[in-house]
mmCIF file of C-alpha atoms in Angstrom:
data_model
loop_
_atom_site.group_PDB
_atom_site.id
_atom_site.type_symbol
_atom_site.label_atom_id
_atom_site.label_comp_id
_atom_site.label_asym_id
_atom_site.label_seq_id
_atom_site.Cartn_x
_atom_site.Cartn_y
_atom_site.Cartn_z
ATOM 1 C CA GLN A 1 13.196 -3.204 -14.876
ATOM 2 C CA VAL A 2 11.152 -2.052 -11.921
ATOM 3 C CA GLN A 3 9.299 -4.739 -10.011
ATOM 4 C CA LEU A 4 6.916 -4.491 -7.086
ATOM 5 C CA VAL A 5 6.019 -7.797 -5.457
ATOM 6 C CA GLU A 6 3.369 -8.012 -2.757
ATOM 7 C CA SER A 7 3.121 -10.757 -0.157
ATOM 8 C CA GLY A 8 1.434 -11.458 3.147
ATOM 9 C CA GLY A 9 -2.197 -11.688 2.157
ATOM 10 C CA GLY A 10 -4.477 -14.422 3.388
ATOM 11 C CA LEU A 11 -7.598 -15.340 5.305
ATOM 12 C CA VAL A 12 -8.159 -13.838 8.734
ATOM 13 C CA GLN A 13 -11.085 -13.538 11.118
ATOM 14 C CA VAL A 14 -12.779 -10.298 12.026
ATOM 15 C CA GLY A 15 -10.639 -8.374 14.475
ATOM 16 C CA GLY A 16 -7.470 -10.118 13.390
ATOM 17 C CA SER A 17 -4.266 -8.747 11.912
ATOM 18 C CA LEU A 18 -2.154 -9.172 8.805
ATOM 19 C CA ARG A 19 1.041 -7.562 7.578
ATOM 20 C CA LEU A 20 1.500 -7.017 3.868
ATOM 21 C CA SER A 21 4.895 -6.505 2.288
ATOM 22 C CA CYS A 22 5.870 -4.918 -1.010
ATOM 23 C CA ALA A 23 9.401 -5.634 -2.187
ATOM 24 C CA ALA A 24 10.643 -3.105 -4.732
ATOM 25 C CA SER A 25 13.549 -3.478 -7.116
ATOM 26 C CA GLY A 26 14.981 -2.008 -10.284
ATOM 27 C CA ARG A 27 15.568 1.625 -9.326
ATOM 28 C CA THR A 28 15.978 4.031 -6.455
ATOM 29 C CA PHE A 29 12.823 5.601 -5.071
ATOM 30 C CA ASN A 30 14.106 8.699 -3.325
ATOM 31 C CA SER A 31 11.754 11.062 -5.156
ATOM 32 C CA TYR A 32 8.857 8.639 -5.039
ATOM 33 C CA ALA A 33 5.983 7.796 -2.810
ATOM 34 C CA MET A 34 4.797 4.261 -2.408
ATOM 35 C CA GLY A 35 1.244 3.365 -1.671
ATOM 36 C CA TRP A 36 -1.279 0.656 -1.004
ATOM 37 C CA PHE A 37 -4.533 0.415 -2.889
ATOM 38 C CA ARG A 38 -7.311 -2.160 -2.742
ATOM 39 C CA GLN A 39 -10.097 -3.367 -4.961
ATOM 40 C CA ALA A 40 -13.072 -5.351 -3.737
ATOM 41 C CA PRO A 41 -15.282 -7.365 -6.121
ATOM 42 C CA GLY A 42 -17.575 -5.078 -8.065
ATOM 43 C CA LYS A 43 -15.960 -1.920 -6.696
ATOM 44 C CA GLU A 44 -13.428 0.560 -7.970
ATOM 45 C CA ARG A 45 -9.875 0.496 -6.772
ATOM 46 C CA GLU A 46 -9.405 2.776 -3.784
ATOM 47 C CA PHE A 47 -6.501 4.408 -2.022
ATOM 48 C CA VAL A 48 -5.543 2.927 1.343
ATOM 49 C CA ALA A 49 -2.271 4.521 2.457
ATOM 50 C CA ALA A 50 0.946 6.020 1.152
ATOM 51 C CA ILE A 51 4.415 6.881 2.364
ATOM 52 C CA ARG A 52 7.065 9.163 0.970
ATOM 53 C CA TRP A 53 10.195 7.120 0.421
ATOM 54 C CA SER A 54 12.409 10.003 1.476
ATOM 55 C CA GLY A 55 11.366 11.389 4.824
ATOM 56 C CA GLY A 56 8.686 8.820 5.588
ATOM 57 C CA SER A 57 5.616 11.066 5.753
ATOM 58 C CA THR A 58 2.475 8.944 5.811
ATOM 59 C CA TYR A 59 -1.033 9.367 4.452
ATOM 60 C CA TYR A 60 -4.157 7.318 5.141
ATOM 61 C CA ALA A 61 -7.685 6.907 3.901
ATOM 62 C CA ASP A 62 -10.225 7.738 6.601
ATOM 63 C CA SER A 63 -11.571 4.183 6.473
ATOM 64 C CA VAL A 64 -8.291 2.707 7.737
ATOM 65 C CA LYS A 65 -6.916 5.505 9.916
ATOM 66 C CA GLY A 66 -6.099 4.205 13.370
ATOM 67 C CA ARG A 67 -6.197 0.556 12.262
ATOM 68 C CA PHE A 68 -3.563 0.342 9.510
ATOM 69 C CA THR A 69 0.056 1.479 9.658
ATOM 70 C CA ILE A 70 2.263 1.966 6.619
ATOM 71 C CA SER A 71 6.047 1.858 6.925
ATOM 72 C CA ARG A 72 9.145 1.209 4.856
ATOM 73 C CA ASP A 73 12.610 -0.209 5.253
ATOM 74 C CA ASN A 74 14.924 1.750 2.994
ATOM 75 C CA ARG A 75 17.757 -0.772 3.298
ATOM 76 C CA LYS A 76 15.516 -3.618 2.155
ATOM 77 C CA ASN A 77 13.603 -1.496 -0.394
ATOM 78 C CA THR A 78 10.441 -2.882 1.142
ATOM 79 C CA MET A 79 7.184 -1.268 2.186
ATOM 80 C CA TYR A 80 4.783 -2.718 4.729
ATOM 81 C CA LEU A 81 1.149 -2.383 5.673
ATOM 82 C CA GLN A 82 0.282 -3.525 9.169
ATOM 83 C CA MET A 83 -3.463 -4.128 9.303
ATOM 84 C CA ASN A 84 -5.144 -4.493 12.682
ATOM 85 C CA SER A 85 -8.768 -4.764 13.771
ATOM 86 C CA LEU A 86 -9.698 -6.094 10.364
ATOM 87 C CA LYS A 87 -13.307 -5.881 9.211
ATOM 88 C CA PRO A 88 -15.204 -7.788 6.509
ATOM 89 C CA GLU A 89 -15.223 -4.614 4.406
ATOM 90 C CA ASP A 90 -11.417 -4.750 4.287
ATOM 91 C CA THR A 91 -11.707 -7.826 2.061
ATOM 92 C CA ALA A 92 -10.090 -6.996 -1.277
ATOM 93 C CA VAL A 93 -7.094 -7.500 -3.489
ATOM 94 C CA TYR A 94 -4.369 -5.209 -2.175
ATOM 95 C CA TYR A 95 -1.909 -3.640 -4.589
ATOM 96 C CA CYS A 96 1.264 -1.700 -3.967
ATOM 97 C CA ALA A 97 2.276 1.145 -6.229
ATOM 98 C CA ALA A 98 5.121 3.602 -6.638
ATOM 99 C CA ASP A 99 5.182 6.929 -8.448
ATOM 100 C CA ARG A 100 7.007 10.223 -8.431
ATOM 101 C CA VAL A 101 5.659 12.835 -6.076
ATOM 102 C CA PRO A 102 4.557 15.934 -7.986
ATOM 103 C CA GLY A 103 4.932 19.488 -6.753
ATOM 104 C CA GLY A 104 1.459 19.428 -5.263
ATOM 105 C CA GLY A 105 2.333 16.586 -2.917
ATOM 106 C CA VAL A 106 1.113 13.059 -2.334
ATOM 107 C CA TRP A 107 -2.584 13.915 -2.173
ATOM 108 C CA THR A 108 -2.414 15.228 -5.765
ATOM 109 C CA MET A 109 -0.947 12.011 -7.177
ATOM 110 C CA ASP A 110 -3.029 9.985 -9.603
ATOM 111 C CA TRP A 111 -0.529 7.072 -9.566
ATOM 112 C CA GLY A 112 -1.457 6.152 -13.131
ATOM 113 C CA THR A 113 2.015 6.778 -14.511
ATOM 114 C CA GLY A 114 3.767 4.738 -11.863
ATOM 115 C CA TYR A 115 4.587 1.128 -11.150
ATOM 116 C CA TRP A 116 2.175 -1.472 -9.803
ATOM 117 C CA GLY A 117 2.413 -4.895 -8.284
ATOM 118 C CA GLN A 118 0.234 -7.876 -9.115
ATOM 119 C CA GLY A 119 -1.768 -7.786 -5.903
ATOM 120 C CA THR A 120 -2.376 -10.027 -2.920
ATOM 121 C CA GLN A 121 -5.756 -11.216 -1.669
ATOM 122 C CA VAL A 122 -6.936 -10.307 1.805
ATOM 123 C CA THR A 123 -10.103 -11.991 3.030
ATOM 124 C CA VAL A 124 -11.673 -11.138 6.385
ATOM 125 C CA SER A 125 -14.238 -13.679 7.495
ATOM 126 C CA SER A 126 -17.009 -13.138 9.976
#
């Protein structure tokens, strides 16, 4: 059974940093990408960043480019999201996800057929 478990959320002041972790288990992810999504109250879930498990290519939403860094540790089967220069608009529940990469590449993924974690709350206070 595949499990994705997020951790590392919390309360931080504007300009601060947090590192989220997503521990994956239950299968190998060589043909997968893993990603971070977030959902703020009253808003739709949005893509934040993704990484191909094999090769490590990374992809970012424009809103976080230059502030957030996604990475993975293959030995630990864990993905990370380093978040710097946090803003109030980064406040949301952050979810990790994993899904197979289709022929069109990561930007064509809809992630709906993949695996999802339960989420971790990130709150940025001003």
